[in-house]
Structures are given as C-alpha cells and as structure tokens.
Coordinates of C-alpha atoms in Angstrom, one line a residue:
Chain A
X404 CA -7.4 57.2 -67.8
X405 CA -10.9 57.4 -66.7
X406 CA -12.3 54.2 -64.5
X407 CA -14.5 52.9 -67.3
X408 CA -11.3 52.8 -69.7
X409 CA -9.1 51.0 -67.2
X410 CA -7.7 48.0 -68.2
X411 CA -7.7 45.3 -65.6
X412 CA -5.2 42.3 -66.4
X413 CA -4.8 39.1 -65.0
X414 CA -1.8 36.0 -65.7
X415 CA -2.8 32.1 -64.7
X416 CA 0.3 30.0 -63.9
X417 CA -1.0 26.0 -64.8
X418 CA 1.3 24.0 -62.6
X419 CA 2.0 20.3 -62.8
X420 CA 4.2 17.9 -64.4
X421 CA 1.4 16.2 -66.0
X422 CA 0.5 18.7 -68.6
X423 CA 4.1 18.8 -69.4
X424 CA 4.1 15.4 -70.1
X425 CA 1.3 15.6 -72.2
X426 CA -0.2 13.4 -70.1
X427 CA -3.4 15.6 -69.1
X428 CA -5.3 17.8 -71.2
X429 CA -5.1 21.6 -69.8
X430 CA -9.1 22.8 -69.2
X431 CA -8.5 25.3 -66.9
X432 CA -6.5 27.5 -69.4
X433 CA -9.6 27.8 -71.7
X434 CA -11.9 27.6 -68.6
X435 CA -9.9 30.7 -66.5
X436 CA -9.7 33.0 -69.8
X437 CA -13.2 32.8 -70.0
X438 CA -14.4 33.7 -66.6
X439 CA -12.2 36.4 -66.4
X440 CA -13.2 37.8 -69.7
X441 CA -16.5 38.0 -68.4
X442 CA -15.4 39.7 -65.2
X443 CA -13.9 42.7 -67.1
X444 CA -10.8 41.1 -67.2
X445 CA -8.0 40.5 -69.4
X446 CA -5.5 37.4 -69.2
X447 CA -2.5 38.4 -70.3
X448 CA 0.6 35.7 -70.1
X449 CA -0.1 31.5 -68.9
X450 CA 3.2 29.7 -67.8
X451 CA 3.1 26.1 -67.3
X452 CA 6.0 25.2 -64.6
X453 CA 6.7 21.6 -63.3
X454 CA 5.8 20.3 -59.9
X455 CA 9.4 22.3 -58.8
X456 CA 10.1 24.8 -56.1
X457 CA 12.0 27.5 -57.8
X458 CA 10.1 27.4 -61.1
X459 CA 7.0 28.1 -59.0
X460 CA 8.5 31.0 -57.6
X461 CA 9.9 32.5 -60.3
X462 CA 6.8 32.6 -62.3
X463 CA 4.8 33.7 -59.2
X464 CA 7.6 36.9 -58.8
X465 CA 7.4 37.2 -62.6
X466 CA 4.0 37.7 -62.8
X467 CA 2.4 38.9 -59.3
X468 CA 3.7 42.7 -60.1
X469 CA 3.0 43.1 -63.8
X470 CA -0.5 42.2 -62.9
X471 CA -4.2 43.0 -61.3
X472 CA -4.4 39.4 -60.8
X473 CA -2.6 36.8 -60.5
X474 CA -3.7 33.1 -60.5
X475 CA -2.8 29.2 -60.0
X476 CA -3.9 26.3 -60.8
X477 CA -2.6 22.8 -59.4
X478 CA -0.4 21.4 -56.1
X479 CA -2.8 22.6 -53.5
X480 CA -3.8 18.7 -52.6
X481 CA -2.7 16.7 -49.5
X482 CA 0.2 14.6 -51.6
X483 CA 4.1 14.8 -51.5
X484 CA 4.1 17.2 -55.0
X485 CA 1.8 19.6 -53.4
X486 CA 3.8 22.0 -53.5
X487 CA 2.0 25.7 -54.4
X488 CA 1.0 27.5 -50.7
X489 CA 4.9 26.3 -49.7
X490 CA 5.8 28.8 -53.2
X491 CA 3.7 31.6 -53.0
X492 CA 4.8 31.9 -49.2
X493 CA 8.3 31.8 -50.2
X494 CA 7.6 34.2 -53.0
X495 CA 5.8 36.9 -50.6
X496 CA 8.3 36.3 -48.3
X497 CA 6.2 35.1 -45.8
X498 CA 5.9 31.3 -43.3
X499 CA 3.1 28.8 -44.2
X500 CA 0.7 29.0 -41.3
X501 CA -3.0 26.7 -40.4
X502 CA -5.6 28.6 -41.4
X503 CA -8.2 28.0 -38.4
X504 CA -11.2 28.4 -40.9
X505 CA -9.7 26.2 -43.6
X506 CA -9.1 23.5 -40.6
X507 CA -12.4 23.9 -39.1
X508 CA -13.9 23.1 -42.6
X509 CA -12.1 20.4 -43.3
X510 CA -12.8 19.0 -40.1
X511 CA -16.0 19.4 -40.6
X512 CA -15.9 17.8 -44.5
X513 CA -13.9 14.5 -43.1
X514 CA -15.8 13.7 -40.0
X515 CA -17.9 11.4 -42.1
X516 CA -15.4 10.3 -44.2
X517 CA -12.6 9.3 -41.7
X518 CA -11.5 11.6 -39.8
X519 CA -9.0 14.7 -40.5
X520 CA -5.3 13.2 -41.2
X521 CA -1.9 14.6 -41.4
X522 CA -1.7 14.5 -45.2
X523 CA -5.0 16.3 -45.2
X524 CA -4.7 18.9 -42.8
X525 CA -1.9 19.9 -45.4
X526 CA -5.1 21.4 -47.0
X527 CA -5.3 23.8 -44.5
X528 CA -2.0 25.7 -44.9
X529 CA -1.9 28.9 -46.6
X530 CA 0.9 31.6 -46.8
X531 CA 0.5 33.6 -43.5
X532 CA -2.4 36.4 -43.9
X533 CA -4.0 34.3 -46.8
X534 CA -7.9 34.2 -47.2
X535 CA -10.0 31.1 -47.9
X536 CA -12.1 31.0 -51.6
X537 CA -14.7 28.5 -50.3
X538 CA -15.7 25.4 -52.6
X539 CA -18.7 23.2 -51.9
X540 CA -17.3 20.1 -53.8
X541 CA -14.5 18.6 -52.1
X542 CA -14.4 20.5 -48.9
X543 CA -11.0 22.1 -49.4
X544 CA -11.1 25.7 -49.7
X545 CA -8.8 27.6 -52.6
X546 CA -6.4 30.7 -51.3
X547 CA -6.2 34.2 -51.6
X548 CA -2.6 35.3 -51.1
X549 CA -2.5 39.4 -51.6
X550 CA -3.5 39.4 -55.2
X551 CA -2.4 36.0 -56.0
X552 CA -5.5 33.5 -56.2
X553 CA -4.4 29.6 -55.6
X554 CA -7.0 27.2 -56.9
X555 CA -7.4 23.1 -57.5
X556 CA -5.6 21.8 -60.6
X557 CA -9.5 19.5 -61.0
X558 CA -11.3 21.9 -63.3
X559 CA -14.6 20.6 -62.0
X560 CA -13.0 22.2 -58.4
X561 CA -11.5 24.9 -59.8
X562 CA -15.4 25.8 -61.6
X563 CA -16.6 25.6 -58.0
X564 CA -13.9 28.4 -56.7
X565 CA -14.2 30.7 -59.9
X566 CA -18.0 30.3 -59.1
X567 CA -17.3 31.4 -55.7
X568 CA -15.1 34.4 -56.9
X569 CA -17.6 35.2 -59.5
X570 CA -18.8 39.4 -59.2
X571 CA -16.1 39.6 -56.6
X572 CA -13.1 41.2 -58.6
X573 CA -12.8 44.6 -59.8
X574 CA -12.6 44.7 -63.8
X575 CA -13.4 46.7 -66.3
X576 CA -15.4 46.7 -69.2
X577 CA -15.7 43.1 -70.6
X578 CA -14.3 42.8 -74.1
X579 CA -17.0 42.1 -76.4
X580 CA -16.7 40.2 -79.5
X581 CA -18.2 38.9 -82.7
X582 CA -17.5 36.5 -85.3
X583 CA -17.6 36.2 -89.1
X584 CA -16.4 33.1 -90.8
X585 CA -16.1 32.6 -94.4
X586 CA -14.7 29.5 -97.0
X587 CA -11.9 31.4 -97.8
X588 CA -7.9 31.1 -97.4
X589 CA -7.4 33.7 -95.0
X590 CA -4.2 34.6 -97.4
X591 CA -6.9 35.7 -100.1
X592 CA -8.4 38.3 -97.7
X593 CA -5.1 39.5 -95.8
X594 CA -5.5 42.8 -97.2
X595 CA -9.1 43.7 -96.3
X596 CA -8.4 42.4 -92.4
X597 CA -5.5 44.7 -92.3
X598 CA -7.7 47.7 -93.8
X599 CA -10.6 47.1 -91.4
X600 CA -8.5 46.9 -88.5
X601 CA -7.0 50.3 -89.2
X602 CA -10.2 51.6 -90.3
X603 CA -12.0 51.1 -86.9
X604 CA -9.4 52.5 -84.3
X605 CA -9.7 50.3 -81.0
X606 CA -10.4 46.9 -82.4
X607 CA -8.4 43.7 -82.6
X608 CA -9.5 41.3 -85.6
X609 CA -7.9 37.7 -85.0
X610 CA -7.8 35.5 -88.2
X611 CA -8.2 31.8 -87.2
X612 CA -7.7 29.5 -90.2
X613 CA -8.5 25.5 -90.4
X614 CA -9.1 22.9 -92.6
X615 CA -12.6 21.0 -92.6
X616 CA -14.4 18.4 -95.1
X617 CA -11.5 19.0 -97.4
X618 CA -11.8 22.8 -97.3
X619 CA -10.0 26.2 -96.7
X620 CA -11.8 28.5 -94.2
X621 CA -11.1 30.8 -91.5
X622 CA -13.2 32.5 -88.4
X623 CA -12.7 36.3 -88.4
X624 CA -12.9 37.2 -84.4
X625 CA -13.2 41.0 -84.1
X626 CA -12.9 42.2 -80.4
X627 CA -13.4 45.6 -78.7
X628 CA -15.2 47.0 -75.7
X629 CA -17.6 49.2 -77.4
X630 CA -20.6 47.6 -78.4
X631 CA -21.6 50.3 -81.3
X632 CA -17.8 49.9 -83.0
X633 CA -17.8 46.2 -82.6
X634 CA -21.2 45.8 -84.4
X635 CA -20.0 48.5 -87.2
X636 CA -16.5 46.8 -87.9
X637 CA -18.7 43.4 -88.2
X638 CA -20.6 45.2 -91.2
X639 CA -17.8 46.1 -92.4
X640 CA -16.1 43.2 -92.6
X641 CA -18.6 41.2 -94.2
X642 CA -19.5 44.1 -97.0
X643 CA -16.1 43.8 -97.7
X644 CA -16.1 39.7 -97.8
X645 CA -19.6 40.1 -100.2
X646 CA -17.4 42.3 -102.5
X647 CA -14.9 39.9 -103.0
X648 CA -17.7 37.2 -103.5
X649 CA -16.9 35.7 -100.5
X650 CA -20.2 34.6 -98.3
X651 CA -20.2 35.8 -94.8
X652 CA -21.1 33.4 -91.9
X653 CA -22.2 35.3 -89.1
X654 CA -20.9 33.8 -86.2
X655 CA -18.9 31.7 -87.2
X656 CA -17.9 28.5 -89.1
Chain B
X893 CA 27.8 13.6 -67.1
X894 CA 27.6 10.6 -69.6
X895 CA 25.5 10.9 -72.8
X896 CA 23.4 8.8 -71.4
X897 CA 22.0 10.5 -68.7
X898 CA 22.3 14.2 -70.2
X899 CA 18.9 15.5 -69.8
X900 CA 17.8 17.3 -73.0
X901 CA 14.9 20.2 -72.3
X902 CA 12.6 22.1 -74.3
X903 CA 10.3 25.0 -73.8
X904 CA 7.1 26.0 -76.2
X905 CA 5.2 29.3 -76.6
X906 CA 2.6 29.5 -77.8
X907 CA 1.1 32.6 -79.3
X908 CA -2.0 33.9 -80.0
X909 CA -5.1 35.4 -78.4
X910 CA -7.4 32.9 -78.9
X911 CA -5.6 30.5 -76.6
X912 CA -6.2 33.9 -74.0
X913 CA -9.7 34.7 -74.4
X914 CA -10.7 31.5 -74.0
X915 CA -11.9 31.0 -77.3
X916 CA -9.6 28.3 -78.6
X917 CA -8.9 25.4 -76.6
X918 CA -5.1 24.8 -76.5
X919 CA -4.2 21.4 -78.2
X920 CA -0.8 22.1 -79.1
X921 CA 0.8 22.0 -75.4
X922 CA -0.5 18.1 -75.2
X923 CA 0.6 17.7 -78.7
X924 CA 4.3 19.2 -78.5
X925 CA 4.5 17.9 -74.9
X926 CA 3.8 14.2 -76.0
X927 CA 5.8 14.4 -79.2
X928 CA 9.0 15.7 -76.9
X929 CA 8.5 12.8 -74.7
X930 CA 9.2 10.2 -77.6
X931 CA 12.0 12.0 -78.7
X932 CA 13.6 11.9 -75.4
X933 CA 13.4 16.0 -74.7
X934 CA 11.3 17.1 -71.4
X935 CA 9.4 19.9 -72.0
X936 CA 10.3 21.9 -69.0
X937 CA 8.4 25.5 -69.4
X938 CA 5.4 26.4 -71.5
X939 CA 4.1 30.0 -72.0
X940 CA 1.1 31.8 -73.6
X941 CA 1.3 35.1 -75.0
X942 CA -1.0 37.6 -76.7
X943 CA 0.1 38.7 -80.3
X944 CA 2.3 41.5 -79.2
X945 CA 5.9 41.5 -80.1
X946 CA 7.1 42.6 -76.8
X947 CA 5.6 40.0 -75.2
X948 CA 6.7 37.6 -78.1
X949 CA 10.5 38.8 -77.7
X950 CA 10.6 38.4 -73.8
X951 CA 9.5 34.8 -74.0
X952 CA 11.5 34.0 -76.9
X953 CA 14.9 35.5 -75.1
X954 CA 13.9 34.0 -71.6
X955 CA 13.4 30.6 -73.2
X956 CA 16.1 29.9 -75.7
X957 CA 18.7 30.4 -73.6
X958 CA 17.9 28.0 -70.9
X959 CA 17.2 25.5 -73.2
X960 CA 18.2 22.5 -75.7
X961 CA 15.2 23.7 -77.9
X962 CA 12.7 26.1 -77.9
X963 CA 9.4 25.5 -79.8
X964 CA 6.7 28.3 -80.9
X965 CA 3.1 27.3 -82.1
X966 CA 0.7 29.9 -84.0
X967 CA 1.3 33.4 -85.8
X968 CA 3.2 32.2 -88.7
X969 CA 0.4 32.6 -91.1
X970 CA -0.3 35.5 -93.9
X971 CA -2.4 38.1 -92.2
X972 CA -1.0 41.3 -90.0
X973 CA -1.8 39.4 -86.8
X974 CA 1.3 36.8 -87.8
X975 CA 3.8 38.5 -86.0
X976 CA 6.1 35.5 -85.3
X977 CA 8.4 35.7 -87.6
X978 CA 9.4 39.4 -87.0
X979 CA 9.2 38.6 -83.0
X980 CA 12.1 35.8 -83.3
X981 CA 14.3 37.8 -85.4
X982 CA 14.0 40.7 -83.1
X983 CA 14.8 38.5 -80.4
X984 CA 18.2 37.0 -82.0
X985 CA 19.1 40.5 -83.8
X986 CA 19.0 39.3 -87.3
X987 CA 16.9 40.7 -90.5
X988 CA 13.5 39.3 -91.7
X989 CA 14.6 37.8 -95.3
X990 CA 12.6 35.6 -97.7
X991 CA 13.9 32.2 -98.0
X992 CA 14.4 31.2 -101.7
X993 CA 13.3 27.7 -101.6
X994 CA 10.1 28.6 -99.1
X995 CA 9.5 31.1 -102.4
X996 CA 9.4 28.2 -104.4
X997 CA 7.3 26.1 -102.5
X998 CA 4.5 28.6 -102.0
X999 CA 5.3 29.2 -105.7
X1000 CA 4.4 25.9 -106.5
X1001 CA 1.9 25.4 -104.4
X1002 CA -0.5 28.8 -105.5
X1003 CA 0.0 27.7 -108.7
X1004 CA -3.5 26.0 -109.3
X1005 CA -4.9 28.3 -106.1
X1006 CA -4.8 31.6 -107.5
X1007 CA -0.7 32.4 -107.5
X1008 CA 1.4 33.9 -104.9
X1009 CA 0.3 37.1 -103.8
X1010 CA 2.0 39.7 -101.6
X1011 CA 0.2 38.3 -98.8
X1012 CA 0.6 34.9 -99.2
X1013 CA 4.5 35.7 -100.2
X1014 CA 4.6 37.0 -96.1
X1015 CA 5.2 32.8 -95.2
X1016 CA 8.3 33.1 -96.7
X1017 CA 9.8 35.4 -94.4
X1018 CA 12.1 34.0 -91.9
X1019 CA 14.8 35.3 -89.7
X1020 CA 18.2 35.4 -91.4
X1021 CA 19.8 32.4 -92.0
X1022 CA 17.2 30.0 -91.1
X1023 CA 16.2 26.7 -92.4
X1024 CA 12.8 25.3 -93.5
X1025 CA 10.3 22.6 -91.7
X1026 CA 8.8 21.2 -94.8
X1027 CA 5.1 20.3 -94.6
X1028 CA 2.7 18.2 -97.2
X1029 CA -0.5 19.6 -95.7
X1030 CA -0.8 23.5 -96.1
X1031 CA 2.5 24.7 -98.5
X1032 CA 3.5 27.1 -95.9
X1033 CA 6.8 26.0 -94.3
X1034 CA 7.7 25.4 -91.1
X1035 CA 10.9 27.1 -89.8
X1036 CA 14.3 26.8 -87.7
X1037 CA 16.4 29.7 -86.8
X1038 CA 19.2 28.1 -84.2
X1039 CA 17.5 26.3 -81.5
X1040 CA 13.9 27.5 -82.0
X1041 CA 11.6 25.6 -84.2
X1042 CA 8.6 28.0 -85.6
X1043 CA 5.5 25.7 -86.1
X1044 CA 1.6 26.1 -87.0
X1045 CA -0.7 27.4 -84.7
X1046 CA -3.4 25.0 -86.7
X1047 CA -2.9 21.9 -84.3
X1048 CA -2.7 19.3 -87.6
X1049 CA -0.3 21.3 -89.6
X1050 CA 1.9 21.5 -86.3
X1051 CA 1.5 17.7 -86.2
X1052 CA 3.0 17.4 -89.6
X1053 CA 6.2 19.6 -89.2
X1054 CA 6.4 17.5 -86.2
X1055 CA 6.5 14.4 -88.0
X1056 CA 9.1 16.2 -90.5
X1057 CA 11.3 16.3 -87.3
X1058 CA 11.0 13.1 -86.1
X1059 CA 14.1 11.5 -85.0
X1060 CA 15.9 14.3 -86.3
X1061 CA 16.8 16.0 -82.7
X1062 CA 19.2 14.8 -80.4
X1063 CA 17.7 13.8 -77.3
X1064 CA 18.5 11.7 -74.3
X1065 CA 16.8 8.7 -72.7
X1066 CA 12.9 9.2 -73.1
X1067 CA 11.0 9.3 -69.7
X1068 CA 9.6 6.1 -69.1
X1069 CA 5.7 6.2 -67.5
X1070 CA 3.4 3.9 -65.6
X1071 CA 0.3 4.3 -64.4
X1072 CA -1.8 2.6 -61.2
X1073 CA -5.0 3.7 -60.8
X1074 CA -7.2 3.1 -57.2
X1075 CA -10.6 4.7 -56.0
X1076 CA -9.2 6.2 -53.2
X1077 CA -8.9 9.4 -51.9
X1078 CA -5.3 10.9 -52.7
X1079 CA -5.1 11.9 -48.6
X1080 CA -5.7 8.5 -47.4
X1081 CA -2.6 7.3 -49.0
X1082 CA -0.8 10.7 -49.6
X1083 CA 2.3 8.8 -46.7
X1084 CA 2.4 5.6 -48.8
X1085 CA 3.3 7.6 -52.1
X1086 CA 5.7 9.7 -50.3
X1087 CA 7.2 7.1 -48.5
X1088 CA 7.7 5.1 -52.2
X1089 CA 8.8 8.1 -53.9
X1090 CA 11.6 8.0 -51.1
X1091 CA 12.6 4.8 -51.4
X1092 CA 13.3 4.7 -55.3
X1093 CA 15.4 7.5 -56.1
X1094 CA 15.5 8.7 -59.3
X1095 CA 11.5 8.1 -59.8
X1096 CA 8.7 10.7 -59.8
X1097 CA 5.4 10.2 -58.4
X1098 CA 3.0 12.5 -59.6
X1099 CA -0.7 12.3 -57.9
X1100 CA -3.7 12.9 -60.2
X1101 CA -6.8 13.1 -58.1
X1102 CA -10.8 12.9 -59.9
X1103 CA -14.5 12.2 -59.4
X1104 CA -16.0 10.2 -61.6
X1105 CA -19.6 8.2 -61.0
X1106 CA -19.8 9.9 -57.9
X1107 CA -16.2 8.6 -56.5
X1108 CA -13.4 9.7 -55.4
X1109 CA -10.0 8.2 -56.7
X1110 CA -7.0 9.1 -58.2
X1111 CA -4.4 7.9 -60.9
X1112 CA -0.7 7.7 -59.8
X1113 CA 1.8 8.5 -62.4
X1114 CA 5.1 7.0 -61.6
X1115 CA 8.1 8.4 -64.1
X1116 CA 11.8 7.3 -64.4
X1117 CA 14.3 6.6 -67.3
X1118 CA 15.3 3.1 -65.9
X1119 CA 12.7 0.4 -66.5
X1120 CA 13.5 -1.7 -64.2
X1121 CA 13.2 1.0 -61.9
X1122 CA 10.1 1.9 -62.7
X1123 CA 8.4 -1.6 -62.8
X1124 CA 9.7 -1.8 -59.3
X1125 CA 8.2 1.2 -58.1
X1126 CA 5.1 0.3 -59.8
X1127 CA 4.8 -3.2 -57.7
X1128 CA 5.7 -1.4 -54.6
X1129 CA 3.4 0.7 -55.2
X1130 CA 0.7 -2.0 -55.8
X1131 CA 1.6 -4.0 -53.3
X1132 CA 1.5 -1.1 -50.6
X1133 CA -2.3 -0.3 -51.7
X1134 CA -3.6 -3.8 -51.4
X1135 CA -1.7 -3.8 -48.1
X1136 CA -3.7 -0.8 -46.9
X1137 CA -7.1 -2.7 -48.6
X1138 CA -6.9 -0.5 -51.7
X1139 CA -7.3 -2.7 -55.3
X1140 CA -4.5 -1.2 -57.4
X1141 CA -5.9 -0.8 -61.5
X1142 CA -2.9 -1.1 -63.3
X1143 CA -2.7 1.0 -66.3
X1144 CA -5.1 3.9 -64.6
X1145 CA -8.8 4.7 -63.9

C-alpha cells in the first residue's frame, strides 16, 4: 500500500457519567470526527464509559492497538472523578508523575487567580513520559501519552487543544464528500443507491432519511477520497434521481 | 441482593457513519440515556460504530452479555447500508426471517404509498424468533430479539418505539438527581466535594465545570437512589459553599 493510499484511523473514548445520564449533550463526538476528518483521518469506533477505573482502561487497551490514534475526552480536571491520567497510566503500565512544564504553566495561569492548590496541581499529572498539548483558555494543558491524546471533556477547551494539534498528525488523504438530497422515501430509490455504489468502485453512499413539514426525504452522502470519482458518482446519482422524476438537491436538504 | 436494590444496566450502539464523520450530531445517546433513567435502567456503555458488520457483531456480542438490555439506534432502514438486522442475527447465530405481522404492517401501510416493494419488504427482516416494536410514525417496526431492542436511527421514530416500551421493562429504583450550581472554579472547592462525596456513601458527585459570560463556574451533580439521601447531600453541600463564601444556585447554572 503506497503512502498516499494509507488509511490513517483514529477511536475517541467520551468519558463521564453525565452523558450517560443524559444529562449533557455530547459535542465533542461530532466536534472530534470532524477535525480529524480534515486531518486525513478516519474515526473509527466512540465508547462512552462512566467516571470508573476499570471501564477506562479497558476501553483505552481496547482501542490504543487497533488504532493510529487514540483519543479522550473528559476527567482531566482538578475534582475527585478526575480520573483519566490515573487510567491511561495504568493502561500503559506506567506511574503518574508532575510534569514540570504542566506545573510551571499552571503556576503561571493561577498566580492571579489564587495561587496554585493541591486540587489544581492535579492538573499537572500525566502518565510518566507524557507530553503537554498546550491550550490558551483555561491554562491547563491536554496530554500526549504514546499515541493516546487526553483532552478536556469542555468542548470550548477541547476546540482550543484540537486547534493546537491541528497540521500536527500524520493522515492521509481527507475523505471527501458530497451531498444530494431529494423528497423521496429512501425505500423508493433503494435500488438505484445500491447500483451506483457498485457502479463506482471505492465509494461509500450513506442514505440519511427524515421527516420535515410533513414530508418524506432523505440526504444521499457519497464519500471517497478521489475528487474526480466523487464528482462523477454525484452525476450519477442525480441522473438517475431525474429518471425516476425525482428532483435532485445538490447539497443537501 | 433484594429486588430493591438490584441494579438493572443497559448498553446502546449506535450505528452509522454519520454519527463518525461528524456529519450528524448524535441525539440518540441523550435520548436513550434519559429514557433509561426513568425506567430505572443505568445506561452503563455506549459505542459508535461504522456500518460494517464486523464491527456491528463485536459490539453486539461484547454488550449483550454484560448486560440487562442492550439497545441499537440506526441501520434498520431499506437501503444496502441497513445492515443491522443481519449484524444481530450473526451475533446470536440465528437466520434473517421475515416476520409475518411486520409483513402486514408494511403491507398496510404502502398501501396508499405506492405498495410494498422488495425494498421496502427488507424492514421486515428480523433475526429468528424475534418480536416487533410497533411504531405510529413511519410503518417500519421496531424490533426485539432476546435482550436487544433494534430501534431507528431517525432520533423521533426512536422516540416513539421508546414510548411503545415504556413501563414495559423491568427495572430497579431510578437514579435520583440534584443539581447545585455556583460560579466558582471546580479547584477551589475540588476538597469540599470530595470530602461530601465521602461522607454520604452511596451518593455520586459528578463535577461539571463551564464559562459562560466570561466566568468561570460549575454545576455539581449529586446522584443516589435514596431521597433522603440525596436532599441531605444536596444541603451539605449548600451549606459547605456558603461556608467557604460561595452562593449555592440550587437547581444549576
């Protein structure tokens, strides 16, 4: 497999009890997917674990191998459920040490706003041989562990540290893709998805139906990393939708 | 273990590659999670996986096992990227059959929308021996094979095989929640919630840090099956901010 057809994947573990709960509304699902896709990266798998030691490191051990990347999201504050640098270090094997860098900053970051505390020197700890993903918002820094990426469960803070990360990874090509949405029960056109998908070797068509102002549509999403095959499959799709006497909507409904 | 205090646990995958690109923003976690909570089941483990049947079968297997009930959202539709169906099947080692009555609904319901084609028939598969999860919105059935319920990856058709459900699975005593709010930042009281947490066994204090208007401040989550517990927690709580000059907002930020 030649470099420029290498496919780089990546998982995301989301931890915290409050999106179990349904408490919180997960962003950074939506929000990691799309940086990485843009990176040349491919997310592969998302587990959502509780606030809980072993479920941690089971999903870390899970997914740190079968993977280019792994991240997390979650636990890496100063309270009593912050858990995540005390897992990854018992995944790798490996003690929790101070990271002097992390401590300077945070020194630094609290000396106008009262002073470095126990609880908040908990910031600073990383599984030994960890680097620091700097973040400009709230002064603690996000963790690189090996290949395992530990950043804030705030999506506004975990922007900051993909930000930071951004152009840093090695991917490969991005995969491109295009929409085509139509008025149409996507049961009506089953037949012409399936044909078009085997037609154009390479591409993935998703079929995404929904209900709106009392109608049946669906958004076609076509996806593939060559430009020239994603744009022909597109034409194709939508002759086929016009022959049916279905309207096309580029882009999407 | 009385039947009081069994603890009844769920897991949910959901399925689809829109959830992974970062094209579709996940509802159905909150959704599921929320609807779980009422019933008195704790969603324990959520996982996202592409449309791939390995992938679908390895979750499905990991999952049921280890739990009360396992819950799938999305690829239960008509077109060749609804692999759901086949995936749980696979995973239990049981034929794909068409159930009769889920015939006859999509019978009836194609009736005045252009009849039941070979397509549309597909949402009548389900793995051997399986019942249906009727639902008013769409036709298509819902579907439970053992301990796994197969819903709609179409967030308001999962919510109405949910409400088919409701009160129909055994659960134990729901979580209870309260929530304090404080502008405050989570390491200046990070010892006050450990210390509470410590002294009310059997309640979980979850820490949910933000900035809003420029502030910092956090909402505490405080979770336990006993009421009484938890209001005493909760004023605890309270009291120990204001004691440490902090205004408590009950009910959250």
């Amino acid at each position: 497999m030649t470099e420029s057809t290498r496919i780089w994947t990546a998982a995301l573990i989301v931890i915290g009890d409050e999106i179990l709960s349904g408490r919180t509304q997960d962003k950074n699902i939506a929000q990691v997917a799309t940086w990485l896709g843009v990176q040349g990266i491919r997310l592969r798998e998302v587990r959502v674990v509780p606030d809980v030691m072993e479920a941690i490191v089971e999903a870390v051990n899970a997914l740190r191998v079968r993977n280019d990347y792994l991240f997390t999201t979650g636990g890496i504050g100063p309270t009593h459920d912050d858990i995540t640098v005390d897992a990854v270090a018992e995944a790798l094997g490996v003690p929790v040490v101070v990271h002097p860098r992390a401590r300077a900053i945070l020194e630094d970051y609290y000396t106008t706003r009262g002073g470095l505390t126990e609880a908040r020197l908990r910031m600073a700890r990383v599984p030994e041989g960890a680097d620091l993903i700097e973040n400009r918002l709230s002064g603690a820094p996000g963790i690189r562990a090996g290949n395992i990426f530990l950043m804030a469960g705030v999506p506004s803070i975990t922007a900051q540290m993909l930000d930071g990360l951004t152009g840093k990874l090695e991917g490969g090509l991005p995969l491109l893709s295009e929409t085509i949405g139509c008025w149409v029960g996507e049961s009506e056109i089953a037949d012409l998805l399936r044909e078009t998908e085997t037609t154009f070797a390479g591409v993935q068509i998703g079929s995404y139906p929904f209900f709106r102002e009392g109608r049946t549509g669906a958004n076609f999403v076509i996806r593939a990393t060559d430009a020239d095959l994603l744009g022909a499959c597109a034409r194709a799709l939508s002759e086929g939708l016009a022959t049916l006497g279905r309207e096309p909507v580029p882009g999407g409904i």
